[in-house]
Structures are given as C-alpha cells and as structure tokens.
Coordinates of C-alpha atoms (C1' of nucleotides) in Angstrom, one line a residue:
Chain A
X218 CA -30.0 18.1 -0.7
X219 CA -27.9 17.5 -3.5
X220 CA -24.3 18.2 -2.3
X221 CA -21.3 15.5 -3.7
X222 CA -18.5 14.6 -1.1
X223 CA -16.7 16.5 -3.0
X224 CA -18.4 19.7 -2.5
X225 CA -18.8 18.3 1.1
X226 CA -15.1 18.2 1.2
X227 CA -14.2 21.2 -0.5
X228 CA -17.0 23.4 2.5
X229 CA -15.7 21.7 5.0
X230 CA -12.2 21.0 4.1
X231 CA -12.5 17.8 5.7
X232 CA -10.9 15.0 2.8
X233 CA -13.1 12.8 0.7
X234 CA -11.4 9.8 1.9
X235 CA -11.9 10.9 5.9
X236 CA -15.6 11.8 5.5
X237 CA -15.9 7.8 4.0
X238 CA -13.9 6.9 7.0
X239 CA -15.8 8.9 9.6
X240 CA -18.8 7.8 8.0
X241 CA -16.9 3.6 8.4
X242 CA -17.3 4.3 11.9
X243 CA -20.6 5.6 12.3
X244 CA -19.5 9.3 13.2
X245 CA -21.8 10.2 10.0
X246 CA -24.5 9.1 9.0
X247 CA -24.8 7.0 5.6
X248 CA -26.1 9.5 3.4
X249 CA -29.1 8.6 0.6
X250 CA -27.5 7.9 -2.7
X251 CA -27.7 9.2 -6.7
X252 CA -28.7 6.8 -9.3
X253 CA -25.2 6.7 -10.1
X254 CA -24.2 5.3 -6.5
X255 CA -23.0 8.3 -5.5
X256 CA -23.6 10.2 -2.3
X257 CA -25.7 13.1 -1.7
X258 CA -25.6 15.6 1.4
X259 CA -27.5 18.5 2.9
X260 CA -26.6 21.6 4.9
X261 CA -27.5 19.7 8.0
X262 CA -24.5 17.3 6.9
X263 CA -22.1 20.0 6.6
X264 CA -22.8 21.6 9.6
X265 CA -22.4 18.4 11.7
X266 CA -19.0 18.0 9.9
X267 CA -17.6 21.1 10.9
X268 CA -18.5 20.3 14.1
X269 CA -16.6 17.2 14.1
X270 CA -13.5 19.1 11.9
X271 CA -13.4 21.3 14.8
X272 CA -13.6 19.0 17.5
X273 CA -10.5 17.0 16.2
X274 CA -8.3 20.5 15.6
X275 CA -8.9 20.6 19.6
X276 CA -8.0 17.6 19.8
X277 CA -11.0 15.4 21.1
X278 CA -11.6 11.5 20.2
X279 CA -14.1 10.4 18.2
X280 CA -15.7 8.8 20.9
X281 CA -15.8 11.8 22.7
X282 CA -17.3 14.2 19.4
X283 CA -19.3 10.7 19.1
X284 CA -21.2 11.9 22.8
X285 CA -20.8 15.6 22.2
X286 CA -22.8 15.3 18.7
X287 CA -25.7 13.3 20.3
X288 CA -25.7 15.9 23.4
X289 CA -26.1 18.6 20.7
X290 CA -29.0 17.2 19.4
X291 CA -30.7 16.9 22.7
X292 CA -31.0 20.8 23.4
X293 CA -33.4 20.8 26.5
X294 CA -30.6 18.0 28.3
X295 CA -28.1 19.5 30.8
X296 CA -24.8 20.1 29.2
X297 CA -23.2 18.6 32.3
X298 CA -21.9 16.5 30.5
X299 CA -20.1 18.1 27.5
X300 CA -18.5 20.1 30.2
X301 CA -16.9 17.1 31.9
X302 CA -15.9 15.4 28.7
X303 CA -14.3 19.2 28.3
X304 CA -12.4 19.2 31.3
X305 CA -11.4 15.7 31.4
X306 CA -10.0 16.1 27.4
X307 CA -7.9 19.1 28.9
X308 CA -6.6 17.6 31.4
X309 CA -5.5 15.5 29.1
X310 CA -3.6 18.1 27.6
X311 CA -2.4 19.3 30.7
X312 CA -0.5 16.2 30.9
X313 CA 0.3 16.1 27.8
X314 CA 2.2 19.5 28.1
X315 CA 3.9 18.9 31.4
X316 CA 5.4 15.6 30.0
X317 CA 6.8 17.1 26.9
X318 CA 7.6 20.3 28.8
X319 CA 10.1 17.7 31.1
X320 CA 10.7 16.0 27.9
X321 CA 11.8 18.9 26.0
X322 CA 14.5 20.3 29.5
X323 CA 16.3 16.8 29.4
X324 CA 16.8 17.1 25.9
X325 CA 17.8 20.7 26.2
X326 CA 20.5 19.6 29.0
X327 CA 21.4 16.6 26.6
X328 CA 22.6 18.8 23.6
X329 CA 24.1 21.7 25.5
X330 CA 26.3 19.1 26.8
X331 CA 27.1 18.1 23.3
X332 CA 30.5 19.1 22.7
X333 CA 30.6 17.8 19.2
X334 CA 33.4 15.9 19.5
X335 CA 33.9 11.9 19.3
X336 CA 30.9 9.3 19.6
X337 CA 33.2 8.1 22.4
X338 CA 32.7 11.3 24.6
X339 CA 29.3 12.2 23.0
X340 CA 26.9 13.6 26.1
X341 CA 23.6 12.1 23.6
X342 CA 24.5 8.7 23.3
X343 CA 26.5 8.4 26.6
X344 CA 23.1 10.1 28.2
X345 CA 20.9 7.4 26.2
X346 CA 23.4 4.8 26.8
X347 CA 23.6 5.4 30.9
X348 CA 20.6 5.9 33.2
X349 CA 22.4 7.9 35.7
X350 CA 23.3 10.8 33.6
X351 CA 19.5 11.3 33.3
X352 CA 17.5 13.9 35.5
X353 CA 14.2 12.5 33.6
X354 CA 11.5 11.5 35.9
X355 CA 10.7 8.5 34.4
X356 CA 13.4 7.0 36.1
Chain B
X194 CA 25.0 -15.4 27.7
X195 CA 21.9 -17.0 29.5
X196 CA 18.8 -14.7 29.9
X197 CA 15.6 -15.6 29.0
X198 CA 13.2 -12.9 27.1
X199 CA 11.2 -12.7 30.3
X200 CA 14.6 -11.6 32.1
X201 CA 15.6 -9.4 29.8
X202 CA 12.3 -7.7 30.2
X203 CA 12.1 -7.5 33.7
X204 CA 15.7 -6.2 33.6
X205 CA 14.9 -3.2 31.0
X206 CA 11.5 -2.8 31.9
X207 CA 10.6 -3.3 28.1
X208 CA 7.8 -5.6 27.3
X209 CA 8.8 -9.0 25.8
X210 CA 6.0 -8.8 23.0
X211 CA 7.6 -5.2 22.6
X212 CA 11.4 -6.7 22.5
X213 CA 9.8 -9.3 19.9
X214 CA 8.4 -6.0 17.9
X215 CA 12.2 -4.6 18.0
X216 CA 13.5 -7.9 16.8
X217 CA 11.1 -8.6 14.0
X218 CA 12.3 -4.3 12.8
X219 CA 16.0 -4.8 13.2
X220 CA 16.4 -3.0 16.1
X221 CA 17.8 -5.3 18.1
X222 CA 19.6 -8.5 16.3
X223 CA 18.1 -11.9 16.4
X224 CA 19.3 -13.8 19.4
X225 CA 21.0 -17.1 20.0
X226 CA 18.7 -20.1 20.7
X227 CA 18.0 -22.6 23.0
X228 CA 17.8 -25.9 22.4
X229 CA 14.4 -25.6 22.7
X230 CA 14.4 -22.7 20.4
X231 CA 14.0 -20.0 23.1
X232 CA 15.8 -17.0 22.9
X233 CA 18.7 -16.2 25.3
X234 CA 20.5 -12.9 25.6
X235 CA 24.0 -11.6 26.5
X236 CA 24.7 -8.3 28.9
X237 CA 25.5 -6.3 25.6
X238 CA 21.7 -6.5 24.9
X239 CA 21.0 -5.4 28.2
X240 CA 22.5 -2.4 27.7
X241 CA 21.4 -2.0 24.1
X242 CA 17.5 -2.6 25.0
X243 CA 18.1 -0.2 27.9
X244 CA 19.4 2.7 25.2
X245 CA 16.6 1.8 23.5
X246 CA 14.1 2.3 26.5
X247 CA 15.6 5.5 27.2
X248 CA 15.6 6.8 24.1
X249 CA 11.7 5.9 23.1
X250 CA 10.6 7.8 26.6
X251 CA 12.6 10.8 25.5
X252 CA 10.4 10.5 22.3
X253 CA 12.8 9.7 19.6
X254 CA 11.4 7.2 17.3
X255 CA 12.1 4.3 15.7
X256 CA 14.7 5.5 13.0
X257 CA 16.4 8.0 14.8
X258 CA 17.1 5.4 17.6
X259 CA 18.5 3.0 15.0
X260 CA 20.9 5.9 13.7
X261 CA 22.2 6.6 17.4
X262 CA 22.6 3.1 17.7
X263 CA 24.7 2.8 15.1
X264 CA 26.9 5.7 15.8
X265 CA 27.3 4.7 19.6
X266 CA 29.2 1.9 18.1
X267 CA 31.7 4.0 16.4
X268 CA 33.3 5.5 19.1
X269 CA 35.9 7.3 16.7
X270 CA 33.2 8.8 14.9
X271 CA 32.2 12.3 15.1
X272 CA 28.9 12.6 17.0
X273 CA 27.5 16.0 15.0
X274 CA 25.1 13.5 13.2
X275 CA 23.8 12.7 17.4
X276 CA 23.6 16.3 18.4
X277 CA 21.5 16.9 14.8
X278 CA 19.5 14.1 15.5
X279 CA 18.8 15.5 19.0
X280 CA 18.4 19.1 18.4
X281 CA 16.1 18.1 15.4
X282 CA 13.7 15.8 18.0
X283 CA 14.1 18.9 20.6
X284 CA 12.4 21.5 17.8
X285 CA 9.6 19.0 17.0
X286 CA 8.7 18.8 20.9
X287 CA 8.9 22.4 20.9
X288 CA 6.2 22.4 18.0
X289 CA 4.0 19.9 20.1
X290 CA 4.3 21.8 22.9
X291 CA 3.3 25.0 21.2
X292 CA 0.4 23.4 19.4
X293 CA -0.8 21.9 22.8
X294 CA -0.6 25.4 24.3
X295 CA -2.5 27.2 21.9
X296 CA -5.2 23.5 22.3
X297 CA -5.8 24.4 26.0
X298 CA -6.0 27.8 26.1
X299 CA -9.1 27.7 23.7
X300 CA -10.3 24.7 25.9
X301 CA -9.9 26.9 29.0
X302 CA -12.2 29.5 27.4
X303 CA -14.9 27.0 25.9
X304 CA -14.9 25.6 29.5
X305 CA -15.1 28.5 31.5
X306 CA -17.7 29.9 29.6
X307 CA -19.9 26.6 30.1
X308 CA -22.6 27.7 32.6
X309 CA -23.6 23.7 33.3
X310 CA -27.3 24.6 32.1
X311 CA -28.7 22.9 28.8
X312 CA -26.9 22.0 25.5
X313 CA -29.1 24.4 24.2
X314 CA -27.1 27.6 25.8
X315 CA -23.7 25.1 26.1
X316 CA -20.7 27.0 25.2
X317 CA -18.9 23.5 25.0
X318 CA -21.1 22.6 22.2
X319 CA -22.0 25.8 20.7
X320 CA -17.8 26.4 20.2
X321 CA -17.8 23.7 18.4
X322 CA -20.7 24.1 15.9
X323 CA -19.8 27.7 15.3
X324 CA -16.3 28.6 14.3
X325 CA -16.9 32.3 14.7
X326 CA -16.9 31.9 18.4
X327 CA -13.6 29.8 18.6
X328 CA -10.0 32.0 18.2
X329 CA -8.4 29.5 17.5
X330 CA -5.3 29.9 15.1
X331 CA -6.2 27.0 13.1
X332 CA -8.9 29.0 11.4
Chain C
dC3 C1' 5.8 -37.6 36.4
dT4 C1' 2.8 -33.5 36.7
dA5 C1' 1.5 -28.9 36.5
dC6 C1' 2.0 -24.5 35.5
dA7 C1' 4.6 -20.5 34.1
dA8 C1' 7.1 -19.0 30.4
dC9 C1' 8.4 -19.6 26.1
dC10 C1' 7.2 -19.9 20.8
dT11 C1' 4.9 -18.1 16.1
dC12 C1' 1.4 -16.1 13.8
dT13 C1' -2.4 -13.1 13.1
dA14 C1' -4.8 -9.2 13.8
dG15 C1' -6.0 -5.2 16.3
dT16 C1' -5.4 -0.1 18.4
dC17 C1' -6.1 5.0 16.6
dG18 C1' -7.0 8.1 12.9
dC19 C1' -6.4 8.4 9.1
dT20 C1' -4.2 7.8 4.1
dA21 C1' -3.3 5.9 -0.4
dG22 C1' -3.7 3.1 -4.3
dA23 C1' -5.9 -0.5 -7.5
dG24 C1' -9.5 -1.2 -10.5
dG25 C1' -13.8 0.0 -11.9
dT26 C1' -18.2 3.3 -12.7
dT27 C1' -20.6 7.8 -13.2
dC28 C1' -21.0 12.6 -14.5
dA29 C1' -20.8 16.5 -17.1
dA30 C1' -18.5 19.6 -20.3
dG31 C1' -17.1 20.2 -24.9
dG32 C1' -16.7 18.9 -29.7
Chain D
dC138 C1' -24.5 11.8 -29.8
dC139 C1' -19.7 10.7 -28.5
dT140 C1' -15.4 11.4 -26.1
dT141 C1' -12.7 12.5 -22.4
dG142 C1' -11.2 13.4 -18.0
dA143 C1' -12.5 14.5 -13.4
dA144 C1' -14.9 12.8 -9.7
dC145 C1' -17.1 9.2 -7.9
dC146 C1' -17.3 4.1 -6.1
dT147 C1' -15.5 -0.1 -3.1
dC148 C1' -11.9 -2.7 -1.3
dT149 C1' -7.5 -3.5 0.6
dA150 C1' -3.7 -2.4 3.0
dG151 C1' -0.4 0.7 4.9
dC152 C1' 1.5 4.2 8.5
dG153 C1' 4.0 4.1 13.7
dA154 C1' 4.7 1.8 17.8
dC155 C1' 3.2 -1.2 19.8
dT156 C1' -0.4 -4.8 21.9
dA157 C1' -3.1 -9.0 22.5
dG158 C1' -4.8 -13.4 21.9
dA159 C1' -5.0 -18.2 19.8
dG160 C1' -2.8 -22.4 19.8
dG161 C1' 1.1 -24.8 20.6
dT162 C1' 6.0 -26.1 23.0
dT163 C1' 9.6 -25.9 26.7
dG164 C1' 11.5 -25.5 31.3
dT165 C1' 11.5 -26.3 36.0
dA166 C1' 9.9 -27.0 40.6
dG167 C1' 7.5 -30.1 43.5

DNA sequence: CTACAACCTCTAGTCGCTAGAGGTTCAAGG
DNA sequence: CCTTGAACCTCTAGCGACTAGAGGTTGTAG
C-alpha cells in the first residue's frame, strides 16, 4: 500500500497524467493520500488499471470498462452482460472496418486515376470537386 | 448571390452550425451580408462546401482539405502535391484498418470463448484482467 | 400587425486524453 | 543539516471536428 503514481505509471504503463484523468471521471477510485499530499496505491489498484489499459487497447469506452469493472467485482452475477457489451463493441468495429474498407477502394480508384499532370485534369480534386465521378456509398 | 445559410445547408447536406465551424477556421471565406446581417452565399460556395463534404466523408481532414482547396484553384498547377496528399490519407486508412483487424479478431476470441455463465468463469472479463490470456500484438 | 421559423453571436460541451504553469514534497548526496 | 533536482500537486486549457443551447434579431407568410 504504498505505491506513487509514478510507480503506478511505470507497472502499468498507463501515464501519470491519464491515471489523474481516469481517476477525474470516476473510472478510479480516489486513492488515500501521504502527508505530503501525494497519492498512495495498492496491488488491487494496479490490477484494476491494467484492466482498464487493456480494455482501451481493444478499444472499448469508458462507459463500457466503467460496467465491465463493476461486473468483475460481482463474481457470482451472470456475465450476460459483459458478453453483450462485447458483441455490441465489435460490431462496432465491424462497421468500423467495412466503412474504411469502402473508404480505403474509392481512394484507391481516386489515385490510380491520378495522372500527375495539371490541377485542371487532376482525377483527386476533379473526384472531390464532382459528385458523380464517386462510386462512394454515401452518396 | 442570394442563399441563405439554411439553403446552403440543405443544398450540401452540411450542417449550418458546421458551415459556421468552417467559416470561423478559414475554410470557407466569410460571406456577404444582409442588411439584416445574415449571411448570403453565391453558387461558387455551393460547390466549394460540396468539395468540402466530399472530402471529410472520404476522411481527409481539416488541413489536407484546405491544401486541395487551394490547388483546385490553380488549374495550371501540377497536382503531384493532390496525389501525395491522397496516397498519404490512403496509407493511414490502411493503418486503421489493420489496427481494427487485429481489434476484432481478439474480440472474436474473448467472445466466443464467453460461455454466458458467471463473471466469475467470464472470458470477457477474465481477458481483460489477465494479459497472458489475450494475443494481442499490443503486448 | 402577428407569429414563427430562421437567422445571429457567444459560450461551452463531446471524447479521451495531453500539456504546461506555478507551486510543494521527497529523497539522495554532499 | 542543507541543497538540488526529480517527482509530486492542482488548475487551466488545448487537440480535432464538430455540436448544442442561451438569448437575441430578422424575414416572411398569413
């Protein structure tokens, strides 16, 4: 019980200045202090931030590792729950990947057409510049 | 020379507090007035807020918009600085898309492996908590 | 004239951080 | 013990691309 954010930081290579954040919206909580002021951790602190470190690299919310942290500390509850926040944060992705993925072949078309000649006859702007030479689906 | 903001908007399908947001960054010039100190817009700006549209959907931001902007009204100009601009958005979607990739896949395992019992036995959560069990290439 | 939609400016918020100013505490070394 | 510098503290504000609401004015149809 006598770990400095610092330490914190360095274990869980989470920043100082994101574990004062996560701890600004409640995602932490306040730790007890030094005489000094300063904040003191335990192991049970580091753990719960590599939880939340690890649920951002997969990209969930913090209002969703905000539910999946209180359903970890509810063992005996169904996990129902983490499961659908799961699925519903990969769909999520899903989407995410099918929209860059179209994204990504309009750009493709855009610069093969690019005979890097004149701005006048240039296939990017004149593609920006005219709805019609699009094939994206937004349209 | 007589649309309103509100036609403009419903013409290019861009908000009018979002054409306000362009205005107040440059990237569209400050319009005429009204008498009544309401701005009113020409077809040129039409067009220019509809290059604009485009070019946010196919992900370019801000900057890189303002610099094909700037070349599409250089017609004479070579457009090797457009196709850069492009290719170099097209590499960062591939990135995204990458990253994304790799995201679901390890979402697809921590999912599939979640048996809907308690949190106690959750995969969801226990992936999470323990990095050992996660392959993802972020560790 | 009235009423209401659409316009205006200004401020502040979203999300998840990030950074810097100005100050205090801690701990190693002399 | 003193000094020094790293690490700590709080607070404010910024990033990007919008978005929204408060409080007020203008335009136009009925």
């Amino acid at each position: 019980m006598d770990i400095s954010i610092g330490e914190l930081s360095r274990r869980t290579a989470v920043k100082v200045a994101t574990i004062r954040y996560y701890e600004s919206v409640a995602l932490v909580p306040c730790p007890p202090r030094s005489e000094g002021r300063q904040r003191r951790y335990g192991e049970h602190e580091v753990s719960r931030l590599s939880f939340i470190r690890h649920a951002r690299e997969l990209g969930f919310d913090i209002e969703a590792i905000r539910e999946l942290l209180a359903m970890s500390a509810q063992p005996d509850q169904s996990c129902a729950e983490a499961d659908r926040i799961a699925r519903r944060h990969m769909a999520e992705v899903d989407r995410r990947i099918s929209q860059l993925t179209a994204l990504r072949a309009e750009l493709q078309r855009m610069v093969e057409a690019c005979g890097h000649g004149r701005v006048g006859d240039c296939r990017v702007i004149e593609t920006l510049a005219n709805h019609d030479q699009c094939e994206h689906a937004s349209h």
